[in-house]
XYZ file of C-alpha atoms in Angstrom:
583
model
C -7.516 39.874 57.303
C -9.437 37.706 59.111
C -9.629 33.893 58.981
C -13.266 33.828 57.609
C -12.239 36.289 54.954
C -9.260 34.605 53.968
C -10.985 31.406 54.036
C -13.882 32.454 51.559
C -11.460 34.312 49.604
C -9.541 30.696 49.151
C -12.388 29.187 48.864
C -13.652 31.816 45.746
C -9.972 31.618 43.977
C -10.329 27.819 43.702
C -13.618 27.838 42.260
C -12.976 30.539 39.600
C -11.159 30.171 36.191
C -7.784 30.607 38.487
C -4.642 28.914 37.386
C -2.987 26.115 40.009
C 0.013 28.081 40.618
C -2.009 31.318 41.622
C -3.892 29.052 44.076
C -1.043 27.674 45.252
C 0.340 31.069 45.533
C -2.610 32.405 47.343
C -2.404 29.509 50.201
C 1.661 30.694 50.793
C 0.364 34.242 50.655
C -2.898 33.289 53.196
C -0.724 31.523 55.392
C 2.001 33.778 55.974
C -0.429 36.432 56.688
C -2.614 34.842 58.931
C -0.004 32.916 60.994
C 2.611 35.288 60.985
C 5.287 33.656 59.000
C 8.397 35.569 57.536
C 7.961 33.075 54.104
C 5.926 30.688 53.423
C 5.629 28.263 50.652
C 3.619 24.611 49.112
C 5.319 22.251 47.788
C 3.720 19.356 45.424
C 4.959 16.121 43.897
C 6.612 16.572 40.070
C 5.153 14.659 37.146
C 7.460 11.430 38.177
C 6.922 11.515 41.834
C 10.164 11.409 43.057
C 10.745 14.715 44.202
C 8.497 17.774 45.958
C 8.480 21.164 43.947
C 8.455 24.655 45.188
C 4.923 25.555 43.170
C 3.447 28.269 45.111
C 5.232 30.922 47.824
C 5.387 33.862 49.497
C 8.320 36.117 50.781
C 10.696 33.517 49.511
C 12.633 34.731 46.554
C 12.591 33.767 43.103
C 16.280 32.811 43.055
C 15.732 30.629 46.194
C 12.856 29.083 44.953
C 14.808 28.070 41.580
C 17.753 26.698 43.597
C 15.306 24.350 45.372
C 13.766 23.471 42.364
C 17.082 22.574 40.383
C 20.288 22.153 42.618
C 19.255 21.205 45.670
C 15.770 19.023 44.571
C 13.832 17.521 47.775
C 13.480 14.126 46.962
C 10.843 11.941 48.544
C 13.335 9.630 49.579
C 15.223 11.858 51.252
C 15.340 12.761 55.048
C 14.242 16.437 54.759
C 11.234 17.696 56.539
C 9.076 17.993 53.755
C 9.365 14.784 52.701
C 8.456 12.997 56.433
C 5.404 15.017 56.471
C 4.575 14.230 53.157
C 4.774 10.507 53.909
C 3.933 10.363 57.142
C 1.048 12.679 56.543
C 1.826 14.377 60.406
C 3.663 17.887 60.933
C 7.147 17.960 61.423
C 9.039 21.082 62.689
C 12.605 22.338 62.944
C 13.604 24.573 65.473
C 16.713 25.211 64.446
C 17.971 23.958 60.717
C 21.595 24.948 61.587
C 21.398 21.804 64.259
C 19.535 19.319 61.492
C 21.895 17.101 60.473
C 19.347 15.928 57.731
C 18.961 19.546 56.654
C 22.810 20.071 56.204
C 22.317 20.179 52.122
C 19.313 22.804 51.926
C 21.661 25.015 55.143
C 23.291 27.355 52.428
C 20.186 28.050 51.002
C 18.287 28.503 53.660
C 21.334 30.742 55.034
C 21.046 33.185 51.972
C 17.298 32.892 52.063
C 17.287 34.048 55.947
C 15.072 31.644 57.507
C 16.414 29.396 60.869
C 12.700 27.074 61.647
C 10.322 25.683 59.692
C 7.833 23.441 59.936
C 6.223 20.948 57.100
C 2.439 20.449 57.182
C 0.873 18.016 54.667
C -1.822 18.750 52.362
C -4.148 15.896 53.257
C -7.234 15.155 50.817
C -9.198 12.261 51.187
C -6.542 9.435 51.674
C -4.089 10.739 50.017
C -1.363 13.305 50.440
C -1.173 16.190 47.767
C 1.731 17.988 49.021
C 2.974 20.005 51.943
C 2.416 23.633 53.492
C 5.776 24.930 54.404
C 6.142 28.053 56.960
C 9.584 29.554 57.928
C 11.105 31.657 60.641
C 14.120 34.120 60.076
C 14.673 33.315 63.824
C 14.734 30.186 65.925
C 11.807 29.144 66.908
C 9.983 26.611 69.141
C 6.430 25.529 67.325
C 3.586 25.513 69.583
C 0.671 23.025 69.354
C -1.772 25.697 69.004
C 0.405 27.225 65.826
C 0.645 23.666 64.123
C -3.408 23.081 64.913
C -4.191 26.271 63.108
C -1.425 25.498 60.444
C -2.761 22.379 59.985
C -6.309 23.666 59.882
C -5.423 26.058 56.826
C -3.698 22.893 54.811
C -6.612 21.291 54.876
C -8.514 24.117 53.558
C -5.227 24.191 50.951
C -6.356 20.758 50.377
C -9.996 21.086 49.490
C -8.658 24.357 47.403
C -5.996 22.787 45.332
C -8.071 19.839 44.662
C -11.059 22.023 43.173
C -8.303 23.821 41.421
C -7.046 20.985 39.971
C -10.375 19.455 38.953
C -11.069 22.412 37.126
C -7.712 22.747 35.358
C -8.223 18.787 34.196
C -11.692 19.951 32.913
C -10.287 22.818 30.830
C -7.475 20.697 29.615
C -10.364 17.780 28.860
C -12.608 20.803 27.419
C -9.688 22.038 25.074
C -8.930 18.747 24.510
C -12.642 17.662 23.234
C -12.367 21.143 21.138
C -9.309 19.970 19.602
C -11.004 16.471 18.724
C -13.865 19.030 17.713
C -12.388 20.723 15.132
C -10.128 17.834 13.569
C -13.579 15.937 12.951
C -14.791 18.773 11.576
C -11.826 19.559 9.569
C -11.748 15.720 8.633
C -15.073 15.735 7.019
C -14.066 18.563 4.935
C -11.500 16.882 3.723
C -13.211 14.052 2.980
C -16.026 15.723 1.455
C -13.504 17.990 -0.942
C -11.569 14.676 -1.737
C -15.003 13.351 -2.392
C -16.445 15.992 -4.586
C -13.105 15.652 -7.010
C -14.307 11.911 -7.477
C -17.887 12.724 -8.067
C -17.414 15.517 -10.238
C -15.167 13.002 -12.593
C -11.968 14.789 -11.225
C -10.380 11.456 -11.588
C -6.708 10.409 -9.957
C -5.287 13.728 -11.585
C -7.741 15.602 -9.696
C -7.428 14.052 -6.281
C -3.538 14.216 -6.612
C -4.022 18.089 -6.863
C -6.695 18.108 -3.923
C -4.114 16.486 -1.532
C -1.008 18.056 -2.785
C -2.720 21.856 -1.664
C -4.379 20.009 1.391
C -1.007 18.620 2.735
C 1.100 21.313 1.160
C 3.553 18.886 -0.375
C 4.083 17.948 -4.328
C 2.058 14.068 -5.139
C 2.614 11.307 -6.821
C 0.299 8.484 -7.426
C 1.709 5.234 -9.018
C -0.018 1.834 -9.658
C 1.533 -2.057 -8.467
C 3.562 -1.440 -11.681
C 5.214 1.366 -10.799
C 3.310 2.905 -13.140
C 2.683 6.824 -12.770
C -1.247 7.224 -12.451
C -0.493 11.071 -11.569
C 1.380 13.722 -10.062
C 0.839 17.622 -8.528
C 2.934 20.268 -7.181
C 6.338 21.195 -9.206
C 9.606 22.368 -7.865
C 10.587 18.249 -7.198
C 12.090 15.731 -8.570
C 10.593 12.132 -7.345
C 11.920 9.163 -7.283
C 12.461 7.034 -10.444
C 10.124 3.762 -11.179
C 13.249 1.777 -10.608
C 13.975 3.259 -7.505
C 10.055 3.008 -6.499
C 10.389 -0.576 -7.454
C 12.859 -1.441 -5.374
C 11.424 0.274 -2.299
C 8.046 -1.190 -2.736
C 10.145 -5.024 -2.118
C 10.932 -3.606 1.232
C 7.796 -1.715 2.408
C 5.671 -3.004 5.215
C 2.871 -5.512 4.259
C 0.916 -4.495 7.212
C -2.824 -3.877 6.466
C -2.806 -1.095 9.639
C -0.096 0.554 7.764
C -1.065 4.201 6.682
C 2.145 6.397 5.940
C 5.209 4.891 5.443
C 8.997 5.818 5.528
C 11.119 5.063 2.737
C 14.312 3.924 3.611
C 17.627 4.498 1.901
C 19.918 2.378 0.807
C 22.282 2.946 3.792
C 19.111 2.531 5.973
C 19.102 5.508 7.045
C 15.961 8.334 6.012
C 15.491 8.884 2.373
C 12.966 11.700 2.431
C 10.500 10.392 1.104
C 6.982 9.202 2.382
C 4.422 7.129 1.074
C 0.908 5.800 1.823
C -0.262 2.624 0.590
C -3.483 2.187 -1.913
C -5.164 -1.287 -0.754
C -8.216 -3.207 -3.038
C -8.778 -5.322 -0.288
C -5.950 -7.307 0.488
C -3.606 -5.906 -2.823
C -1.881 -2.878 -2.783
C -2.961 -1.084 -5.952
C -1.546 2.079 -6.326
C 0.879 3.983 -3.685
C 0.597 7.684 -3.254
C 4.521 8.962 -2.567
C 5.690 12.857 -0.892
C 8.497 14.533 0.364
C 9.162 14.661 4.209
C 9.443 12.658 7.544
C 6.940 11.207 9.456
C 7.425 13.362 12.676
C 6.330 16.419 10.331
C 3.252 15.406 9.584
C 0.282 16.973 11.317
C -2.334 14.982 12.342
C -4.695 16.286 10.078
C -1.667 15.873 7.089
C -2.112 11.896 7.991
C -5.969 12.385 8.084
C -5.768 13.724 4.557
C -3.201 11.115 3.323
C -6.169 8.518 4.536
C -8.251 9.656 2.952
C -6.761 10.473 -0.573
C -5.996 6.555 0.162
C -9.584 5.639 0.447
C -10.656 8.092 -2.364
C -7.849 6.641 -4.466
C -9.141 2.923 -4.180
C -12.845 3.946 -5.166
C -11.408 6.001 -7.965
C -9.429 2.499 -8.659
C -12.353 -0.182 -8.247
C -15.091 2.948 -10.438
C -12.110 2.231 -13.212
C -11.573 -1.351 -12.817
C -15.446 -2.058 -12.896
C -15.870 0.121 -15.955
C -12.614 -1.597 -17.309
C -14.637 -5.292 -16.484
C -17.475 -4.402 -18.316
C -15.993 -2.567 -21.355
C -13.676 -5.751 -21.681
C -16.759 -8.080 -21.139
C -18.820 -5.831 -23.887
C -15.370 -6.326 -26.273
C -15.541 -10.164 -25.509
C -19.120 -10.554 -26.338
C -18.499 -8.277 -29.596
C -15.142 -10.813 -30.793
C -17.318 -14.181 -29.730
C -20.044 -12.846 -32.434
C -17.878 -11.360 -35.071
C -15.761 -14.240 -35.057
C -18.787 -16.752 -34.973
C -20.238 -14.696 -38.077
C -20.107 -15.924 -41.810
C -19.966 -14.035 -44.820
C -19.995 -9.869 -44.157
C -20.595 -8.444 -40.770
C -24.287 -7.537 -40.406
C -25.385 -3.210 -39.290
C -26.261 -4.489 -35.995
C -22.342 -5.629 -35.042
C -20.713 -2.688 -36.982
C -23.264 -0.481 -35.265
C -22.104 -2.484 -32.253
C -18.502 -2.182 -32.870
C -19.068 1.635 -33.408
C -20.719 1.952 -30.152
C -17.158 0.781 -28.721
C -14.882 2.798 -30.646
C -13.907 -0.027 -33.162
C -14.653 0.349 -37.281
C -14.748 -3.259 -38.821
C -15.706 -2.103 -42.008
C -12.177 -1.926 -43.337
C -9.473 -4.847 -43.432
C -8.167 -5.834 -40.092
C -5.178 -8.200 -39.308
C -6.229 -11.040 -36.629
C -3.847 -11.976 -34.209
C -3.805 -14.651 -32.053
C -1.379 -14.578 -28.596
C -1.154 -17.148 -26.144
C 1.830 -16.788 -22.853
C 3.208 -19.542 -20.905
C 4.277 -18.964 -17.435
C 6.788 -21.473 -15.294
C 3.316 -21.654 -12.680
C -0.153 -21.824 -13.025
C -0.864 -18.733 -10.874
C 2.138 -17.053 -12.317
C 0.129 -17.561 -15.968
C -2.713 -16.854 -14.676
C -1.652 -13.312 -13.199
C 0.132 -12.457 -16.509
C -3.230 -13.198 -18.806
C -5.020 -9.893 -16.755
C -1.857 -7.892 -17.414
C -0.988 -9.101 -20.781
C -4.881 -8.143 -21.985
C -4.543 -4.683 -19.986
C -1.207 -3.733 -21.417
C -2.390 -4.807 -25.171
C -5.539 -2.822 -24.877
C -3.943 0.319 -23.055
C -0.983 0.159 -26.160
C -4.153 -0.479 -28.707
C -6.209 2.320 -27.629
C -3.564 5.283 -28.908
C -4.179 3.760 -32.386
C -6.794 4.814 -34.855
C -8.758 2.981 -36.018
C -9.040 1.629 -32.546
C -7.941 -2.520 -33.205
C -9.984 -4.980 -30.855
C -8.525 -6.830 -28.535
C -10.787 -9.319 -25.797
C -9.677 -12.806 -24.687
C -11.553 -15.537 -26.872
C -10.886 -19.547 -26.357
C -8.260 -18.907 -24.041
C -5.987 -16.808 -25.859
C -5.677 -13.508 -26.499
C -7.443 -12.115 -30.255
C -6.859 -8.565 -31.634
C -8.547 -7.268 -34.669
C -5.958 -5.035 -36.000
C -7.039 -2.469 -39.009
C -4.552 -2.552 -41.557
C -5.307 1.233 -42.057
C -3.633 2.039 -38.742
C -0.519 3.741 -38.450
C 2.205 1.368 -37.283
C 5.977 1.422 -37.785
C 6.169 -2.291 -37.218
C 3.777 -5.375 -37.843
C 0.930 -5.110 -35.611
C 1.580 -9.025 -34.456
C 5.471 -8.037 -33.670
C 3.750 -5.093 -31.471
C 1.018 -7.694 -29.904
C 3.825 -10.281 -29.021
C 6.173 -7.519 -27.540
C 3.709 -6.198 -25.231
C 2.511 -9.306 -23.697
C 6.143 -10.386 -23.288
C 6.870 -7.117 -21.288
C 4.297 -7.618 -18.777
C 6.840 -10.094 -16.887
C 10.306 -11.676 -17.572
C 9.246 -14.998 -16.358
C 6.834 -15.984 -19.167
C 7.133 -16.777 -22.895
C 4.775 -14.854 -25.710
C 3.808 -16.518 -28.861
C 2.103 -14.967 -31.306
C 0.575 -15.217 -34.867
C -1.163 -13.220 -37.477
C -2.997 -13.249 -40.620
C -4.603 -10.625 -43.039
C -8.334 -10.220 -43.907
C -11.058 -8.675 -45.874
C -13.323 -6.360 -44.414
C -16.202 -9.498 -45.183
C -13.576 -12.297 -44.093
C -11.900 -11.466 -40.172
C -13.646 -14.872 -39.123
C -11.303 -16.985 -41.926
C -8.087 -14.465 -40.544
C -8.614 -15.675 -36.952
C -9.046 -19.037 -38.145
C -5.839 -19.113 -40.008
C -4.319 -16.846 -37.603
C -5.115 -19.589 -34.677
C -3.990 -22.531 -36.997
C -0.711 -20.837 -37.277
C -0.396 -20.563 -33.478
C -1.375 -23.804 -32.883
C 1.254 -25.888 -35.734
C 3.928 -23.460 -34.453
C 3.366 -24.357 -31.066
C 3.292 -27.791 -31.686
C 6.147 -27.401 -33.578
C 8.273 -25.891 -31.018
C 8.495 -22.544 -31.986
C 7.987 -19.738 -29.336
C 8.153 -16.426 -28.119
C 8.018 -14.609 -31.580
C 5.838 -13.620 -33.604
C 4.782 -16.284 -36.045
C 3.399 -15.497 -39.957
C 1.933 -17.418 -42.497
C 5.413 -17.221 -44.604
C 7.575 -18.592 -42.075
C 5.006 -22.081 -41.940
C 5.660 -22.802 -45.700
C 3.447 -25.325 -47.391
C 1.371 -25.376 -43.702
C 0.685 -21.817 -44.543
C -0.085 -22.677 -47.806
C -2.394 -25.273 -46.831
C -3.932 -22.795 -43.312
C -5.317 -20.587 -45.905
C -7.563 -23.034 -48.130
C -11.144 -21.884 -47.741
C -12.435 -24.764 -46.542
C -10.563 -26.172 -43.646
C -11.838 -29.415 -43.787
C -9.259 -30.012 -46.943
C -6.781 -29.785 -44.932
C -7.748 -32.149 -42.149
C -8.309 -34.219 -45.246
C -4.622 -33.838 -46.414
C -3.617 -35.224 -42.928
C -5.874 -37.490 -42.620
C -5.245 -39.005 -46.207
C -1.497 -38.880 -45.477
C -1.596 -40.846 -42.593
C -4.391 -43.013 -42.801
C -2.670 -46.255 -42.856
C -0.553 -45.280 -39.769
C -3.448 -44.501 -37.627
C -5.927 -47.742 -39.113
C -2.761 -49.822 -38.402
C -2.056 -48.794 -34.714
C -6.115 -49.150 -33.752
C -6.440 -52.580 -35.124
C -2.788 -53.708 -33.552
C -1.956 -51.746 -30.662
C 1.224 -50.409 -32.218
C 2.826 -46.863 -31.500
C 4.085 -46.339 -35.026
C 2.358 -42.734 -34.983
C 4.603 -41.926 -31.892
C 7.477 -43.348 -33.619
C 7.026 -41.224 -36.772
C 6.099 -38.293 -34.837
C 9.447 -38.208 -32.905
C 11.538 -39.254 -35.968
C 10.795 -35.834 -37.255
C 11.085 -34.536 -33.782
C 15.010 -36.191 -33.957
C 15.463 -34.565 -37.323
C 15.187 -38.188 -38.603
C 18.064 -39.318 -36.590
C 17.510 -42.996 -35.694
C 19.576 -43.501 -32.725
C 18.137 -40.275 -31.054
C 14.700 -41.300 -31.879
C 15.624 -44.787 -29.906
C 16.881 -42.943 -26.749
C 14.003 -40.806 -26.155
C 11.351 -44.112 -26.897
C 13.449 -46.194 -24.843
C 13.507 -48.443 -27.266
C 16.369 -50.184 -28.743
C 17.323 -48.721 -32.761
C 16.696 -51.491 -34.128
C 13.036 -51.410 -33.357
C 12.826 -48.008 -34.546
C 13.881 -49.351 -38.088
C 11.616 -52.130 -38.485
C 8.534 -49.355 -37.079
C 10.109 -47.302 -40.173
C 9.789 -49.864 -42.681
C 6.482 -51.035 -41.555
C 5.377 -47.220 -42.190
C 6.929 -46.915 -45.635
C 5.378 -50.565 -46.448
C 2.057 -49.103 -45.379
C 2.346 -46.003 -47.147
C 4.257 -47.087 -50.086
C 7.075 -44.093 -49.707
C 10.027 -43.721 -48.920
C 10.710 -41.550 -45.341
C 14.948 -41.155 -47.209
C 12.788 -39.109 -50.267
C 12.859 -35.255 -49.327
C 9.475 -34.659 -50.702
C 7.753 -37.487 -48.843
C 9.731 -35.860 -45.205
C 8.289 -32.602 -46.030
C 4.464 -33.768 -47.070
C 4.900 -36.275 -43.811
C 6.124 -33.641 -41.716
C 3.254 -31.191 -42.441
C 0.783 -33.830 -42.175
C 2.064 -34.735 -38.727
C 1.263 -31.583 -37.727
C -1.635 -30.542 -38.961
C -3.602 -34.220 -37.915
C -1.745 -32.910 -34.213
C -3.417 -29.997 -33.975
C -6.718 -30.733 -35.748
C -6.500 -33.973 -33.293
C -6.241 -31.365 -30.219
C -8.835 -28.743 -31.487
């Protein structure tokens, strides 16, 4: 072989689809043939850089090569040959490596290996220093300038070789690589665009549940905030409980980057079970939970979960807008039933058709109002208190309406419906459900089919006295307000504003011409259970001036506050002119 030959033949190898280690392999092989050596071999840096590797050889064996590699590593700190030439970037020889002191721990493999001399030449390539050519003698042997000049005049033909060799193994990795990225886009759209389709095609949460439980090959569960399941697909598994979901939702990451989550047990160790989080903008609205650890998960498996995630939450906001305008189309239907006298007219039963609701038949109205220990806490329990009433109302046929009106919370309940329980016992147990931290009042009150405006009016009477009163969280009925009940269901509610106001007349004429509180007085009397002494301590006043207020009152009435019947009409009165006075 001639050097010309074996040059282009180099030269060829590192241009062509040829793995590094042949190339390598091919410069030991070149080498040894054209200057003569008994082995030959290159040695490059590792992935660390701390140590040269035996990468390409020839006429060394496989064992020795292994040895090198493993037991006796040539470490770039160390005082062997092949590292001074590598950082040196100049030849160094060895006549003899059984007189090196610095070779003594590579001497009993280069004993069993057969070789006495080498010589180190490094692979130079632009500024840098890619490795080293190696050649070795069986026999001592005294280098010549002329051998090292034509050694070193193949390495850097090595050089120019192994660096097109390596450029083109980067490109095939980077080609593979931009494949890879390829085909995950590609497979990425498709799942978006199946996820997608379920959603157009009205597939709904069941239907993307199903979509990513055969994409990821794992069973699915979808839950709301609540804990509530939304739906589930695959079988074979048992998931966690809502308690149990609960409780790990307190601990789970609030981080808006966060895409699939680890649920940990209660040891803290795994719990097998993964979950991705649903987000409406800043709220997590539904969670979608699966078997399995994190590290399992393919890329494309997280791709999926992403975007069953994003599908979810348009699924979610399609719902809540259609939930928004159904509930503003009930609201606008209760404002104008409730505002109309006399029988409902074709155009709101056609209305209330239209909806699902039948007003042509007797309803019950109920009236619900919460109270919460803060405002946002209240406020946050109104949304759920008039979803959970209107999810629980819409199994029921006739379907009862429910809407918010005036602030509280109305349902038109048909009497016809099936219900084990009265419907305001079931209106005031759902709302007080939706949270342990608020109270739920309620009250109700029957009606004609041509009457539901009077029922809510009586119905909201009720609510208010028994507020005022004190009661709450029950459910409050006409019966247990005695003669106020009585009175709440006179036709004409201005005779009973009229009772009140006749009742107490001379009070209230007599405390805006003088400045006096006796209203306040009597009102708290009652509020005392007409205890005189208690009445004192929460006026601040002393008892005696609570008597003389009393007497003025009976003077100016011409009763007596002792007489049973005059604490019962006084009582009612009270309360009625309170409320009437607030509405």
């Amino acid at each position: 072989m001639t050097w010309l030959a074996a040059l282009r033949t180099l030269s060829a190898q590192a241009c062509a689809d040829t793995d590094l280690r042949e190339v390598l392999c091919l410069v030991a092989d070149t080498a040894r043939t054209l200057l003569g050596f008994d082995f030959c071999g290159v040695l490059i840096p590792d992935a660390n850089g701390d140590r040269l590797m035996v990468q390409g050889f020839s006429g060394l064996s496989e064992e020795y090569v292994e040895r090198v590699n493993s037991d006796r590593p040539i470490r770039l700190d160390s005082g062997s040959p092949s590292s001074r030439a590598f950082h040196r970037g100049e030849p160094v020889s060895i006549r003899d490596v059984r007189g090196e002191p610095e070779f003594a721990l590579w001497a009993g493999v280069a004993q069993e290996q057969g070789y006495r001399a080498i010589v180190a030449v490094p692979l130079v390539a632009g500024a840098g220093v890619l490795g080293t050519l190696n050649g070795y003698y069986a026999s001592v042997h005294t280098f010549t300038r002329y051998e090292i000049e034509r050694l070193i005049l193949l390495a850097n033909h090595a050089a120019i070789a192994v660096t097109s060799a390596r450029r083109l193994d980067e490109l095939r990795t980077l080609t593979g690589s931009l494949r890879e990225q390829r085909d995950a886009l590609a497979r990425s759209e498709q799942i978006h665009e199946r996820l997608l389709t379920v959603t157009l095609r009205s597939g709904g949460i069941t239907g993307i549940a199903a979509a990513l439980s055969d994409l990821i090959g794992r069973p699915v569960l979808i839950d709301d905030g609540r804990q509530a399941e939304l739906a589930r697909a695959g079988e074979g598994i048992e998931f966690p409980t809502p308690a149990a979901r609960s409780a790990s939702a307190e601990c789970m990451s609030t981080e808006a980057s966060a895409t699939v989550e680890a649920v940990a047990a209660a040891d803290g160790g795994s719990s097998g079970w993964l979950f991705a989080p649903v987000r409406l903008g800043t709220e997590v609205a539904a969670r979608i939970w699966f078997p399995g650890e994190v590290e399992t998960l393919d890329p494309l498996q997280i791709r999926a979960v992403e975007h069953a995630s994003i599908v979810v939450s348009v699924e979610l906001l399609r719902e809540q807008t259609a939930s928004e305008v159904e509930s503003r189309l009930r609201g606008e239907l209760l404002t104008d039933v409730l505002s109309s006298s006399g029988s409902l007219s074709d155009a709101l039963l056609t209305r209330a058709r239209r909806l699902g609701h039948d007003l042509s038949v007797s309803h019950v109205a109920i009236v619900a109002t919460l109270a919460g220990p803060t405002e946002v806490a209240t406020r946050r329990a109104w949304q759920r208190a008039l979803t959970a009433v209107t999810e629980l109302s819409s199994s029921y046929r006739p379907k009862p309406l429910v809407a918010m009106h005036g602030g509280m919370l109305v349902a038109l309940w048909p009497r016809v419906a099936d219900t084990s329980e009265p419907p305001g016992v079931i209106v005031q147990r759902a709302i007080a459900q939706v949270s342990q931290e608020i109270t739920a009042t309620a009250a109700a009150a029957a009606s004609c089919a041509d009457n539901v405006g009077e029922a809510y009016r009586i119905a909201k009477g009720a609510l208010d006295i028994a507020l005022q009163g004190g009661r709450s969280g029950a459910t409050v009925t006409l019966e247990d307000l005695g003669i106020v009940g009585l009175l709440l269901q006179l036709n004409d509610p201005a005779k009973l504003a009229a009772f009140a106001a006749r009742t107490l007349k001379p009070v209230i004429d007599y405390d805006a011409n003088h400045r006096t509180e006796l209203m306040t007085t009597l009102r708290s009397y009652f509020a005392n259970r007409q205890d005189r002494n208690a009445t004192a301590t929460t006026l601040l006043i002393h008892s005696n001036t609570v008597a003389q207020r009393l007497r003025r009152i009976e003077q100016l009435c011409e009763v007596n506050l002792a007489d049973p019947v005059t604490t019962m009409e006084f009582s009612s009165a009270l309360m009625v002119h309170d409320v009437a006075t607030r509405n």
